[in-house]
């Protein structure tokens, strides 16, 4: 198996895992993942050195795609209740870094790393 295909399969597994952790592993959401993967397949074929970044990019693509279709994903599960200054309103986790080989989900409100992408647990 070539590097790009391998990286795409890994990205799919990690993102689908995190959708499932949020109860969003529905047909519609998983097809959003597959759409992101086919768009990124073209990108990665043009730039094979970008293969290590595919999980990071696909996670952000899916996050954007779901915003209209299913809402914010993944919702922050950090307990902010003792932290009223920052506001406890519903917000999503962000992928950090924007372009990296080992992306993590981060709550930007309190600056906490929640999990690696692909290792979210249920809320
Ligand atoms: Zn948060």
PDB file of N, CA, C and O in Angstrom, residues 3-69:
ATOM      1  N   UNK A   3       2.021   5.270   0.524  1.00  0.00           N
ATOM      2  CA  UNK A   3       1.996   6.109   1.719  1.00  0.00           C
ATOM      3  C   UNK A   3       0.734   6.953   1.812  1.00  0.00           C
ATOM      4  O   UNK A   3       0.163   7.113   2.894  1.00  0.00           O
ATOM      5  N   UNK A   4       0.310   7.492   0.665  1.00  0.00           N
ATOM      6  CA  UNK A   4      -0.862   8.362   0.690  1.00  0.00           C
ATOM      7  C   UNK A   4      -2.110   7.576   1.075  1.00  0.00           C
ATOM      8  O   UNK A   4      -2.889   7.994   1.937  1.00  0.00           O
ATOM      9  N   UNK A   5      -2.285   6.401   0.460  1.00  0.00           N
ATOM     10  CA  UNK A   5      -3.447   5.579   0.788  1.00  0.00           C
ATOM     11  C   UNK A   5      -3.436   5.182   2.262  1.00  0.00           C
ATOM     12  O   UNK A   5      -4.452   5.249   2.961  1.00  0.00           O
ATOM     13  N   UNK A   6      -2.261   4.817   2.729  1.00  0.00           N
ATOM     14  CA  UNK A   6      -2.109   4.430   4.130  1.00  0.00           C
ATOM     15  C   UNK A   6      -2.495   5.587   5.052  1.00  0.00           C
ATOM     16  O   UNK A   6      -3.235   5.413   6.031  1.00  0.00           O
ATOM     17  N   UNK A   7      -2.010   6.782   4.712  1.00  0.00           N
ATOM     18  CA  UNK A   7      -2.299   7.963   5.533  1.00  0.00           C
ATOM     19  C   UNK A   7      -3.785   8.321   5.484  1.00  0.00           C
ATOM     20  O   UNK A   7      -4.370   8.746   6.484  1.00  0.00           O
ATOM     21  N   UNK A   8      -4.406   8.143   4.312  1.00  0.00           N
ATOM     22  CA  UNK A   8      -5.839   8.437   4.189  1.00  0.00           C
ATOM     23  C   UNK A   8      -6.664   7.462   5.032  1.00  0.00           C
ATOM     24  O   UNK A   8      -7.621   7.858   5.700  1.00  0.00           O
ATOM     25  N   UNK A   9      -6.278   6.191   5.002  1.00  0.00           N
ATOM     26  CA  UNK A   9      -7.015   5.198   5.793  1.00  0.00           C
ATOM     27  C   UNK A   9      -6.862   5.485   7.284  1.00  0.00           C
ATOM     28  O   UNK A   9      -7.809   5.350   8.060  1.00  0.00           O
ATOM     29  N   UNK A  10      -5.664   5.903   7.657  1.00  0.00           N
ATOM     30  CA  UNK A  10      -5.432   6.218   9.060  1.00  0.00           C
ATOM     31  C   UNK A  10      -6.251   7.453   9.476  1.00  0.00           C
ATOM     32  O   UNK A  10      -6.851   7.483  10.551  1.00  0.00           O
ATOM     33  N   UNK A  11      -6.288   8.449   8.594  1.00  0.00           N
ATOM     34  CA  UNK A  11      -7.075   9.652   8.874  1.00  0.00           C
ATOM     35  C   UNK A  11      -8.548   9.286   9.034  1.00  0.00           C
ATOM     36  O   UNK A  11      -9.237   9.747   9.945  1.00  0.00           O
ATOM     37  N   UNK A  12      -9.038   8.423   8.137  1.00  0.00           N
ATOM     38  CA  UNK A  12     -10.443   8.020   8.201  1.00  0.00           C
ATOM     39  C   UNK A  12     -10.736   7.325   9.525  1.00  0.00           C
ATOM     40  O   UNK A  12     -11.717   7.636  10.200  1.00  0.00           O
ATOM     41  N   UNK A  13      -9.865   6.386   9.905  1.00  0.00           N
ATOM     42  CA  UNK A  13     -10.089   5.634  11.140  1.00  0.00           C
ATOM     43  C   UNK A  13     -10.109   6.568  12.351  1.00  0.00           C
ATOM     44  O   UNK A  13     -10.960   6.441  13.239  1.00  0.00           O
ATOM     45  N   UNK A  14      -9.185   7.517  12.389  1.00  0.00           N
ATOM     46  CA  UNK A  14      -9.094   8.392  13.555  1.00  0.00           C
ATOM     47  C   UNK A  14     -10.278   9.350  13.631  1.00  0.00           C
ATOM     48  O   UNK A  14     -10.838   9.564  14.718  1.00  0.00           O
ATOM     49  N   UNK A  15     -10.678   9.904  12.483  1.00  0.00           N
ATOM     50  CA  UNK A  15     -11.785  10.862  12.501  1.00  0.00           C
ATOM     51  C   UNK A  15     -13.111  10.148  12.778  1.00  0.00           C
ATOM     52  O   UNK A  15     -13.932  10.629  13.567  1.00  0.00           O
ATOM     53  N   UNK A  16     -13.305   8.979  12.167  1.00  0.00           N
ATOM     54  CA  UNK A  16     -14.550   8.238  12.415  1.00  0.00           C
ATOM     55  C   UNK A  16     -14.626   7.802  13.883  1.00  0.00           C
ATOM     56  O   UNK A  16     -15.694   7.843  14.501  1.00  0.00           O
ATOM     57  N   UNK A  17     -13.495   7.431  14.443  1.00  0.00           N
ATOM     58  CA  UNK A  17     -13.473   7.085  15.874  1.00  0.00           C
ATOM     59  C   UNK A  17     -13.976   8.257  16.718  1.00  0.00           C
ATOM     60  O   UNK A  17     -14.787   8.086  17.642  1.00  0.00           O
ATOM     61  N   UNK A  18     -13.513   9.452  16.389  1.00  0.00           N
ATOM     62  CA  UNK A  18     -13.899  10.616  17.192  1.00  0.00           C
ATOM     63  C   UNK A  18     -15.350  11.029  16.942  1.00  0.00           C
ATOM     64  O   UNK A  18     -16.009  11.549  17.847  1.00  0.00           O
ATOM     65  N   UNK A  19     -15.842  10.783  15.737  1.00  0.00           N
ATOM     66  CA  UNK A  19     -17.282  10.994  15.496  1.00  0.00           C
ATOM     67  C   UNK A  19     -18.087  10.042  16.371  1.00  0.00           C
ATOM     68  O   UNK A  19     -19.059  10.440  17.021  1.00  0.00           O
ATOM     69  N   UNK A  20     -17.669   8.774  16.396  1.00  0.00           N
ATOM     70  CA  UNK A  20     -18.380   7.767  17.184  1.00  0.00           C
ATOM     71  C   UNK A  20     -18.362   8.134  18.665  1.00  0.00           C
ATOM     72  O   UNK A  20     -19.351   7.941  19.372  1.00  0.00           O
ATOM     73  N   UNK A  21     -17.254   8.683  19.125  1.00  0.00           N
ATOM     74  CA  UNK A  21     -17.137   9.070  20.535  1.00  0.00           C
ATOM     75  C   UNK A  21     -18.169  10.133  20.900  1.00  0.00           C
ATOM     76  O   UNK A  21     -18.537  10.284  22.062  1.00  0.00           O
ATOM     77  N   UNK A  22     -18.633  10.866  19.888  1.00  0.00           N
ATOM     78  CA  UNK A  22     -19.637  11.909  20.109  1.00  0.00           C
ATOM     79  C   UNK A  22     -21.016  11.478  19.620  1.00  0.00           C
ATOM     80  O   UNK A  22     -21.919  12.314  19.496  1.00  0.00           O
ATOM     81  N   UNK A  23     -21.170  10.199  19.279  1.00  0.00           N
ATOM     82  CA  UNK A  23     -22.459   9.701  18.804  1.00  0.00           C
ATOM     83  C   UNK A  23     -22.809  10.192  17.410  1.00  0.00           C
ATOM     84  O   UNK A  23     -23.969  10.214  17.018  1.00  0.00           O
ATOM     85  N   UNK A  24     -21.796  10.598  16.639  1.00  0.00           N
ATOM     86  CA  UNK A  24     -22.054  11.156  15.312  1.00  0.00           C
ATOM     87  C   UNK A  24     -21.586  10.241  14.175  1.00  0.00           C
ATOM     88  O   UNK A  24     -21.368  10.691  13.060  1.00  0.00           O
ATOM     89  N   UNK A  25     -21.406   8.956  14.482  1.00  0.00           N
ATOM     90  CA  UNK A  25     -20.975   8.051  13.412  1.00  0.00           C
ATOM     91  C   UNK A  25     -22.172   7.593  12.594  1.00  0.00           C
ATOM     92  O   UNK A  25     -22.417   6.413  12.408  1.00  0.00           O
ATOM     93  N   UNK A  26     -22.922   8.577  12.094  1.00  0.00           N
ATOM     94  CA  UNK A  26     -24.090   8.302  11.260  1.00  0.00           C
ATOM     95  C   UNK A  26     -23.657   8.262   9.797  1.00  0.00           C
ATOM     96  O   UNK A  26     -22.572   8.741   9.449  1.00  0.00           O
ATOM     97  N   UNK A  27     -24.532   7.732   8.951  1.00  0.00           N
ATOM     98  CA  UNK A  27     -24.198   7.630   7.528  1.00  0.00           C
ATOM     99  C   UNK A  27     -23.830   8.993   6.948  1.00  0.00           C
ATOM    100  O   UNK A  27     -22.860   9.131   6.200  1.00  0.00           O
ATOM    101  N   UNK A  28     -24.603  10.017   7.314  1.00  0.00           N
ATOM    102  CA  UNK A  28     -24.349  11.358   6.781  1.00  0.00           C
ATOM    103  C   UNK A  28     -22.992  11.902   7.193  1.00  0.00           C
ATOM    104  O   UNK A  28     -22.274  12.489   6.377  1.00  0.00           O
ATOM    105  N   UNK A  29     -22.644  11.709   8.450  1.00  0.00           N
ATOM    106  CA  UNK A  29     -21.358  12.226   8.937  1.00  0.00           C
ATOM    107  C   UNK A  29     -20.194  11.448   8.353  1.00  0.00           C
ATOM    108  O   UNK A  29     -19.161  12.024   7.991  1.00  0.00           O
ATOM    109  N   UNK A  30     -20.354  10.134   8.265  1.00  0.00           N
ATOM    110  CA  UNK A  30     -19.276   9.324   7.710  1.00  0.00           C
ATOM    111  C   UNK A  30     -19.091   9.652   6.226  1.00  0.00           C
ATOM    112  O   UNK A  30     -17.968   9.678   5.725  1.00  0.00           O
ATOM    113  N   UNK A  31     -20.180   9.986   5.527  1.00  0.00           N
ATOM    114  CA  UNK A  31     -19.978  10.344   4.127  1.00  0.00           C
ATOM    115  C   UNK A  31     -19.317  11.721   4.004  1.00  0.00           C
ATOM    116  O   UNK A  31     -18.600  11.982   3.038  1.00  0.00           O
ATOM    117  N   UNK A  32     -19.487  12.584   4.996  1.00  0.00           N
ATOM    118  CA  UNK A  32     -18.728  13.844   5.015  1.00  0.00           C
ATOM    119  C   UNK A  32     -17.237  13.554   5.140  1.00  0.00           C
ATOM    120  O   UNK A  32     -16.397  14.234   4.547  1.00  0.00           O
ATOM    121  N   UNK A  33     -16.903  12.516   5.919  1.00  0.00           N
ATOM    122  CA  UNK A  33     -15.498  12.111   6.047  1.00  0.00           C
ATOM    123  C   UNK A  33     -14.985  11.622   4.692  1.00  0.00           C
ATOM    124  O   UNK A  33     -13.903  12.010   4.242  1.00  0.00           O
ATOM    125  N   UNK A  34     -15.792  10.797   4.033  1.00  0.00           N
ATOM    126  CA  UNK A  34     -15.347  10.244   2.757  1.00  0.00           C
ATOM    127  C   UNK A  34     -15.202  11.321   1.682  1.00  0.00           C
ATOM    128  O   UNK A  34     -14.306  11.253   0.845  1.00  0.00           O
ATOM    129  N   UNK A  35     -16.079  12.342   1.739  1.00  0.00           N
ATOM    130  CA  UNK A  35     -15.928  13.460   0.800  1.00  0.00           C
ATOM    131  C   UNK A  35     -14.630  14.211   1.064  1.00  0.00           C
ATOM    132  O   UNK A  35     -13.908  14.585   0.127  1.00  0.00           O
ATOM    133  N   UNK A  36     -14.329  14.443   2.328  1.00  0.00           N
ATOM    134  CA  UNK A  36     -13.084  15.133   2.682  1.00  0.00           C
ATOM    135  C   UNK A  36     -11.880  14.308   2.225  1.00  0.00           C
ATOM    136  O   UNK A  36     -10.904  14.849   1.702  1.00  0.00           O
ATOM    137  N   UNK A  37     -11.975  12.982   2.404  1.00  0.00           N
ATOM    138  CA  UNK A  37     -10.865  12.119   2.010  1.00  0.00           C
ATOM    139  C   UNK A  37     -10.642  12.155   0.507  1.00  0.00           C
ATOM    140  O   UNK A  37      -9.496  12.207   0.060  1.00  0.00           O
ATOM    141  N   UNK A  38     -11.725  12.161  -0.273  1.00  0.00           N
ATOM    142  CA  UNK A  38     -11.484  12.145  -1.719  1.00  0.00           C
ATOM    143  C   UNK A  38     -10.941  13.492  -2.188  1.00  0.00           C
ATOM    144  O   UNK A  38     -10.113  13.543  -3.094  1.00  0.00           O
ATOM    145  N   UNK A  39     -11.355  14.586  -1.545  1.00  0.00           N
ATOM    146  CA  UNK A  39     -10.768  15.882  -1.887  1.00  0.00           C
ATOM    147  C   UNK A  39      -9.289  15.917  -1.516  1.00  0.00           C
ATOM    148  O   UNK A  39      -8.456  16.434  -2.265  1.00  0.00           O
ATOM    149  N   UNK A  40      -8.963  15.360  -0.361  1.00  0.00           N
ATOM    150  CA  UNK A  40      -7.564  15.377   0.089  1.00  0.00           C
ATOM    151  C   UNK A  40      -6.697  14.376  -0.669  1.00  0.00           C
ATOM    152  O   UNK A  40      -5.480  14.528  -0.727  1.00  0.00           O
ATOM    153  N   UNK A  41      -7.303  13.351  -1.209  1.00  0.00           N
ATOM    154  CA  UNK A  41      -6.560  12.386  -2.023  1.00  0.00           C
ATOM    155  C   UNK A  41      -5.914  13.115  -3.212  1.00  0.00           C
ATOM    156  O   UNK A  41      -4.754  12.929  -3.521  1.00  0.00           O
ATOM    157  N   UNK A  42      -6.682  14.003  -3.830  1.00  0.00           N
ATOM    158  CA  UNK A  42      -6.148  14.781  -4.944  1.00  0.00           C
ATOM    159  C   UNK A  42      -4.986  15.652  -4.469  1.00  0.00           C
ATOM    160  O   UNK A  42      -3.917  15.705  -5.072  1.00  0.00           O
ATOM    161  N   UNK A  43      -5.198  16.317  -3.351  1.00  0.00           N
ATOM    162  CA  UNK A  43      -4.171  17.199  -2.782  1.00  0.00           C
ATOM    163  C   UNK A  43      -2.904  16.416  -2.454  1.00  0.00           C
ATOM    164  O   UNK A  43      -1.782  16.846  -2.758  1.00  0.00           O
ATOM    165  N   UNK A  44      -3.051  15.242  -1.857  1.00  0.00           N
ATOM    166  CA  UNK A  44      -1.908  14.445  -1.424  1.00  0.00           C
ATOM    167  C   UNK A  44      -1.186  13.822  -2.610  1.00  0.00           C
ATOM    168  O   UNK A  44       0.034  13.623  -2.565  1.00  0.00           O
ATOM    169  N   UNK A  45      -1.928  13.525  -3.685  1.00  0.00           N
ATOM    170  CA  UNK A  45      -1.253  13.011  -4.877  1.00  0.00           C
ATOM    171  C   UNK A  45      -0.366  14.091  -5.497  1.00  0.00           C
ATOM    172  O   UNK A  45       0.681  13.796  -6.066  1.00  0.00           O
ATOM    173  N   UNK A  46      -0.797  15.355  -5.372  1.00  0.00           N
ATOM    174  CA  UNK A  46       0.018  16.467  -5.858  1.00  0.00           C
ATOM    175  C   UNK A  46       1.215  16.722  -4.946  1.00  0.00           C
ATOM    176  O   UNK A  46       2.243  17.216  -5.376  1.00  0.00           O
ATOM    177  N   UNK A  47       1.023  16.458  -3.677  1.00  0.00           N
ATOM    178  CA  UNK A  47       2.068  16.764  -2.688  1.00  0.00           C
ATOM    179  C   UNK A  47       2.196  15.596  -1.704  1.00  0.00           C
ATOM    180  O   UNK A  47       1.749  15.680  -0.568  1.00  0.00           O
ATOM    181  N   UNK A  48       2.857  14.510  -2.161  1.00  0.00           N
ATOM    182  CA  UNK A  48       2.950  13.300  -1.318  1.00  0.00           C
ATOM    183  C   UNK A  48       3.632  13.543   0.022  1.00  0.00           C
ATOM    184  O   UNK A  48       3.346  12.844   0.995  1.00  0.00           O
ATOM    185  N   UNK A  49       4.516  14.552   0.083  1.00  0.00           N
ATOM    186  CA  UNK A  49       5.170  14.845   1.358  1.00  0.00           C
ATOM    187  C   UNK A  49       4.178  15.335   2.406  1.00  0.00           C
ATOM    188  O   UNK A  49       4.491  15.379   3.603  1.00  0.00           O
ATOM    189  N   UNK A  50       2.977  15.711   1.948  1.00  0.00           N
ATOM    190  CA  UNK A  50       1.968  16.178   2.893  1.00  0.00           C
ATOM    191  C   UNK A  50       1.200  15.050   3.565  1.00  0.00           C
ATOM    192  O   UNK A  50       0.380  15.297   4.450  1.00  0.00           O
ATOM    193  N   UNK A  51       1.497  13.807   3.160  1.00  0.00           N
ATOM    194  CA  UNK A  51       0.748  12.660   3.696  1.00  0.00           C
ATOM    195  C   UNK A  51       0.677  12.634   5.229  1.00  0.00           C
ATOM    196  O   UNK A  51      -0.384  12.349   5.784  1.00  0.00           O
ATOM    197  N   UNK A  52       1.772  12.956   5.931  1.00  0.00           N
ATOM    198  CA  UNK A  52       1.683  12.902   7.411  1.00  0.00           C
ATOM    199  C   UNK A  52       0.694  13.896   8.005  1.00  0.00           C
ATOM    200  O   UNK A  52       0.312  13.764   9.169  1.00  0.00           O
ATOM    201  N   UNK A  53       0.296  14.883   7.206  1.00  0.00           N
ATOM    202  CA  UNK A  53      -0.609  15.916   7.727  1.00  0.00           C
ATOM    203  C   UNK A  53      -2.076  15.609   7.454  1.00  0.00           C
ATOM    204  O   UNK A  53      -2.960  16.391   7.795  1.00  0.00           O
ATOM    205  N   UNK A  54      -2.340  14.468   6.812  1.00  0.00           N
ATOM    206  CA  UNK A  54      -3.710  14.218   6.352  1.00  0.00           C
ATOM    207  C   UNK A  54      -4.718  14.105   7.493  1.00  0.00           C
ATOM    208  O   UNK A  54      -5.833  14.601   7.390  1.00  0.00           O
ATOM    209  N   UNK A  55      -4.345  13.468   8.577  1.00  0.00           N
ATOM    210  CA  UNK A  55      -5.300  13.349   9.690  1.00  0.00           C
ATOM    211  C   UNK A  55      -5.688  14.727  10.200  1.00  0.00           C
ATOM    212  O   UNK A  55      -6.867  15.027  10.424  1.00  0.00           O
ATOM    213  N   UNK A  56      -4.699  15.570  10.348  1.00  0.00           N
ATOM    214  CA  UNK A  56      -4.918  16.933  10.819  1.00  0.00           C
ATOM    215  C   UNK A  56      -5.873  17.692   9.884  1.00  0.00           C
ATOM    216  O   UNK A  56      -6.835  18.327  10.325  1.00  0.00           O
ATOM    217  N   UNK A  57      -5.620  17.596   8.594  1.00  0.00           N
ATOM    218  CA  UNK A  57      -6.415  18.342   7.619  1.00  0.00           C
ATOM    219  C   UNK A  57      -7.818  17.783   7.485  1.00  0.00           C
ATOM    220  O   UNK A  57      -8.799  18.531   7.421  1.00  0.00           O
ATOM    221  N   UNK A  58      -7.918  16.446   7.445  1.00  0.00           N
ATOM    222  CA  UNK A  58      -9.233  15.831   7.283  1.00  0.00           C
ATOM    223  C   UNK A  58     -10.104  16.132   8.509  1.00  0.00           C
ATOM    224  O   UNK A  58     -11.299  16.429   8.376  1.00  0.00           O
ATOM    225  N   UNK A  59      -9.512  16.105   9.686  1.00  0.00           N
ATOM    226  CA  UNK A  59     -10.288  16.432  10.894  1.00  0.00           C
ATOM    227  C   UNK A  59     -10.870  17.843  10.779  1.00  0.00           C
ATOM    228  O   UNK A  59     -12.037  18.082  11.102  1.00  0.00           O
ATOM    229  N   UNK A  60     -10.068  18.783  10.286  1.00  0.00           N
ATOM    230  CA  UNK A  60     -10.564  20.155  10.144  1.00  0.00           C
ATOM    231  C   UNK A  60     -11.593  20.277   9.026  1.00  0.00           C
ATOM    232  O   UNK A  60     -12.580  21.008   9.146  1.00  0.00           O
ATOM    233  N   UNK A  61     -11.378  19.545   7.925  1.00  0.00           N
ATOM    234  CA  UNK A  61     -12.351  19.553   6.827  1.00  0.00           C
ATOM    235  C   UNK A  61     -13.711  19.061   7.309  1.00  0.00           C
ATOM    236  O   UNK A  61     -14.751  19.631   6.988  1.00  0.00           O
ATOM    237  N   UNK A  62     -13.681  17.961   8.070  1.00  0.00           N
ATOM    238  CA  UNK A  62     -14.931  17.352   8.535  1.00  0.00           C
ATOM    239  C   UNK A  62     -15.610  18.282   9.547  1.00  0.00           C
ATOM    240  O   UNK A  62     -16.827  18.465   9.529  1.00  0.00           O
ATOM    241  N   UNK A  63     -14.813  18.886  10.388  1.00  0.00           N
ATOM    242  CA  UNK A  63     -15.345  19.828  11.370  1.00  0.00           C
ATOM    243  C   UNK A  63     -16.117  20.948  10.654  1.00  0.00           C
ATOM    244  O   UNK A  63     -17.213  21.318  11.052  1.00  0.00           O
ATOM    245  N   UNK A  64     -15.531  21.443   9.576  1.00  0.00           N
ATOM    246  CA  UNK A  64     -16.158  22.503   8.802  1.00  0.00           C
ATOM    247  C   UNK A  64     -17.422  22.009   8.093  1.00  0.00           C
ATOM    248  O   UNK A  64     -18.454  22.663   8.105  1.00  0.00           O
ATOM    249  N   UNK A  65     -17.326  20.811   7.510  1.00  0.00           N
ATOM    250  CA  UNK A  65     -18.466  20.250   6.778  1.00  0.00           C
ATOM    251  C   UNK A  65     -19.647  19.989   7.713  1.00  0.00           C
ATOM    252  O   UNK A  65     -20.800  20.200   7.352  1.00  0.00           O
ATOM    253  N   UNK A  66     -19.349  19.544   8.936  1.00  0.00           N
ATOM    254  CA  UNK A  66     -20.429  19.194   9.861  1.00  0.00           C
ATOM    255  C   UNK A  66     -21.089  20.421  10.483  1.00  0.00           C
ATOM    256  O   UNK A  66     -22.220  20.340  10.957  1.00  0.00           O
ATOM    257  N   UNK A  67     -20.389  21.529  10.468  1.00  0.00           N
ATOM    258  CA  UNK A  67     -20.922  22.721  11.103  1.00  0.00           C
ATOM    259  C   UNK A  67     -22.305  23.070  10.539  1.00  0.00           C
ATOM    260  O   UNK A  67     -23.218  23.406  11.277  1.00  0.00           O
ATOM    261  N   UNK A  68     -22.454  22.952   9.224  1.00  0.00           N
ATOM    262  CA  UNK A  68     -23.755  23.222   8.604  1.00  0.00           C
ATOM    263  C   UNK A  68     -24.705  22.043   8.757  1.00  0.00           C
ATOM    264  O   UNK A  68     -25.888  22.206   8.990  1.00  0.00           O
ATOM    265  N   UNK A  69     -24.165  20.831   8.614  1.00  0.00           N
ATOM    266  CA  UNK A  69     -25.011  19.641   8.547  1.00  0.00           C
ATOM    267  C   UNK A  69     -25.452  19.144   9.925  1.00  0.00           C
ATOM    268  O   UNK A  69     -26.614  18.805  10.127  1.00  0.00           O
TER     269      UNK A  69
END
